[in-house]
PDB file of C-alpha atoms in Angstrom:
ATOM      1  CA  MET A 182       1.588 -35.491   0.925  1.00 53.00           C
ATOM      2  CA  ALA A 183       2.726 -37.136   4.156  1.00 57.00           C
ATOM      3  CA  GLU A 184       1.759 -35.528   7.455  1.00 54.00           C
ATOM      4  CA  GLY A 185       5.400 -34.933   8.465  1.00 65.00           C
ATOM      5  CA  SER A 186       6.328 -33.347   5.132  1.00 89.00           C
ATOM      6  CA  MET A 187       8.006 -29.988   5.048  1.00 93.00           C
ATOM      7  CA  LEU A 188       7.323 -27.151   2.624  1.00 95.00           C
ATOM      8  CA  THR A 189       9.457 -24.190   1.618  1.00 94.00           C
ATOM      9  CA  SER A 190       8.168 -20.649   2.006  1.00 93.00           C
ATOM     10  CA  ALA A 191       7.756 -20.489  -1.782  1.00 94.00           C
ATOM     11  CA  GLN A 192       5.575 -23.609  -1.770  1.00 95.00           C
ATOM     12  CA  VAL A 193       3.473 -22.227   1.079  1.00 95.00           C
ATOM     13  CA  ALA A 194       3.176 -18.902  -0.736  1.00 95.00           C
ATOM     14  CA  GLU A 195       1.895 -20.703  -3.812  1.00 95.00           C
ATOM     15  CA  ARG A 196      -0.710 -22.588  -1.765  1.00 94.00           C
ATOM     16  CA  LEU A 197      -1.875 -19.432  -0.001  1.00 93.00           C
ATOM     17  CA  ALA A 198      -1.725 -17.320  -3.189  1.00 93.00           C
ATOM     18  CA  VAL A 199       0.565 -14.752  -1.542  1.00 94.00           C
ATOM     19  CA  SER A 200       4.199 -13.749  -1.993  1.00 94.00           C
ATOM     20  CA  PRO A 201       7.067 -15.539  -0.220  1.00 93.00           C
ATOM     21  CA  ASP A 202       7.738 -12.245   1.590  1.00 93.00           C
ATOM     22  CA  LYS A 203       4.225 -12.396   3.050  1.00 94.00           C
ATOM     23  CA  VAL A 204       4.897 -15.949   4.268  1.00 93.00           C
ATOM     24  CA  ARG A 205       8.101 -14.779   5.960  1.00 92.00           C
ATOM     25  CA  GLU A 206       6.100 -11.944   7.543  1.00 92.00           C
ATOM     26  CA  LEU A 207       3.546 -14.451   8.889  1.00 92.00           C
ATOM     27  CA  ILE A 208       6.407 -16.492  10.338  1.00 91.00           C
ATOM     28  CA  SER A 209       8.123 -13.511  11.956  1.00 89.00           C
ATOM     29  CA  ASP A 210       4.796 -12.328  13.417  1.00 88.00           C
ATOM     30  CA  GLY A 211       4.333 -15.765  14.982  1.00 88.00           C
ATOM     31  CA  ARG A 212       1.109 -16.483  13.130  1.00 90.00           C
ATOM     32  CA  LEU A 213       2.599 -19.370  11.144  1.00 91.00           C
ATOM     33  CA  SER A 214       4.841 -21.959  12.780  1.00 91.00           C
ATOM     34  CA  ALA A 215       8.085 -22.750  10.974  1.00 91.00           C
ATOM     35  CA  ILE A 216      11.504 -24.280  11.540  1.00 91.00           C
ATOM     36  CA  ASP A 217      14.741 -22.487  10.672  1.00 90.00           C
ATOM     37  CA  ILE A 218      17.044 -25.014   8.991  1.00 89.00           C
ATOM     38  CA  SER A 219      19.791 -22.592   7.977  1.00 86.00           C
ATOM     39  CA  ALA A 220      23.393 -23.505   8.741  1.00 80.00           C
ATOM     40  CA  ASN A 221      24.308 -19.886   9.409  1.00 77.00           C
ATOM     41  CA  LYS A 222      22.019 -17.550  11.257  1.00 73.00           C
ATOM     42  CA  ARG A 223      22.573 -14.593   8.934  1.00 79.00           C
ATOM     43  CA  ARG A 224      19.533 -15.404   6.844  1.00 81.00           C
ATOM     44  CA  ALA A 225      16.846 -17.845   7.901  1.00 84.00           C
ATOM     45  CA  THR A 226      15.861 -20.770   5.696  1.00 89.00           C
ATOM     46  CA  TRP A 227      12.353 -21.721   6.722  1.00 91.00           C
ATOM     47  CA  ARG A 228      10.508 -25.021   6.427  1.00 94.00           C
ATOM     48  CA  ILE A 229       6.847 -25.283   7.316  1.00 94.00           C
ATOM     49  CA  ARG A 230       5.231 -28.563   8.305  1.00 93.00           C
ATOM     50  CA  VAL A 231       2.098 -29.458   6.361  1.00 93.00           C
ATOM     51  CA  ALA A 232       0.220 -29.917   9.659  1.00 90.00           C
ATOM     52  CA  ASP A 233       1.213 -26.381  10.737  1.00 91.00           C
ATOM     53  CA  LEU A 234       0.065 -24.950   7.413  1.00 92.00           C
ATOM     54  CA  GLU A 235      -3.275 -26.765   7.679  1.00 90.00           C
ATOM     55  CA  ALA A 236      -3.700 -25.480  11.237  1.00 89.00           C
ATOM     56  CA  PHE A 237      -2.962 -21.952  10.039  1.00 90.00           C
ATOM     57  CA  ILE A 238      -5.459 -22.242   7.189  1.00 90.00           C
ATOM     58  CA  SER A 239      -8.212 -23.636   9.417  1.00 88.00           C
ATOM     59  CA  GLY A 240      -7.651 -20.904  12.001  1.00 85.00           C
ATOM     60  CA  ALA A 241      -7.139 -18.047   9.577  1.00 69.00           C
ATOM     61  CA  THR A 242      -9.787 -15.374   9.510  1.00 58.00           C
ATOM     62  CA  VAL A 243     -10.239 -12.736   6.873  1.00 56.00           C
ATOM     63  CA  ARG A 244     -10.012  -9.205   8.230  1.00 59.00           C
ATOM     64  CA  ALA A 245     -11.250  -6.160   6.438  1.00 56.00           C
ATOM     65  CA  PRO A 246      -8.439  -3.787   5.511  1.00 62.00           C
ATOM     66  CA  GLU A 247      -7.933  -0.789   7.760  1.00 68.00           C
ATOM     67  CA  PRO A 248      -9.484   2.369   6.308  1.00 71.00           C
ATOM     68  CA  LYS A 249      -7.008   4.891   5.007  1.00 69.00           C
ATOM     69  CA  VAL A 250      -6.732   8.059   7.013  1.00 68.00           C
ATOM     70  CA  ARG A 251      -6.980  11.160   4.905  1.00 62.00           C
ATOM     71  CA  ARG A 252      -4.675  13.960   5.870  1.00 59.00           C
ATOM     72  CA  ASN A 253      -5.966  17.457   6.317  1.00 53.00           C
ATOM     73  CA  ARG A 254      -4.362  19.595   3.652  1.00 55.00           C
ATOM     74  CA  SER A 255      -5.463  22.948   4.991  1.00 54.00           C
ATOM     75  CA  VAL A 256      -2.951  25.746   5.551  1.00 55.00           C
ATOM     76  CA  GLU A 257      -3.272  25.344   9.331  1.00 59.00           C
ATOM     77  CA  GLY A 258      -2.242  21.713   8.960  1.00 56.00           C
ATOM     78  CA  ARG A 259       1.071  22.564   7.315  1.00 55.00           C
ATOM     79  CA  PRO A 260       4.239  22.148   9.333  1.00 57.00           C
ATOM     80  CA  THR A 261       5.804  25.299  10.723  1.00 58.00           C
ATOM     81  CA  PHE A 262       9.161  24.530   9.104  1.00 60.00           C
ATOM     82  CA  PHE A 263       7.712  25.739   5.786  1.00 57.00           C
ATOM     83  CA  PRO A 264       7.177  29.424   6.589  1.00 61.00           C
ATOM     84  CA  GLN A 265       6.199  30.269   3.016  1.00 63.00           C
ATOM     85  CA  TYR A 266       3.020  28.230   3.527  1.00 60.00           C
ATOM     86  CA  GLN A 267       1.860  30.120   6.604  1.00 59.00           C
ATOM     87  CA  ARG A 268      -1.362  32.061   6.303  1.00 60.00           C
ATOM     88  CA  GLY A 269      -0.957  35.417   4.620  1.00 58.00           C
ATOM     89  CA  VAL A 270       2.542  34.772   3.233  1.00 55.00           C
ATOM     90  CA  VAL A 271       1.583  33.033  -0.018  1.00 51.00           C
TER      91      VAL A 271
END
């Protein structure tokens, strides 16, 4: 593929093994460079240069997922707008 070639978000998603929505998220976060070629600005139509994709891939690092925070389910942790759950009522 030529260096100046452009890819759609679907093609990039296929290469990265992610969804097209994830590619659009990477673009909106500024982590992946892209060009908006849409005629109207209501919905963006993105094209990604092969060189930008290769730069993203070479600079991408794998982060461990954030640990899930477990909520305390004790009676004291219940909101006050549920009076039936207050201590001694139920």
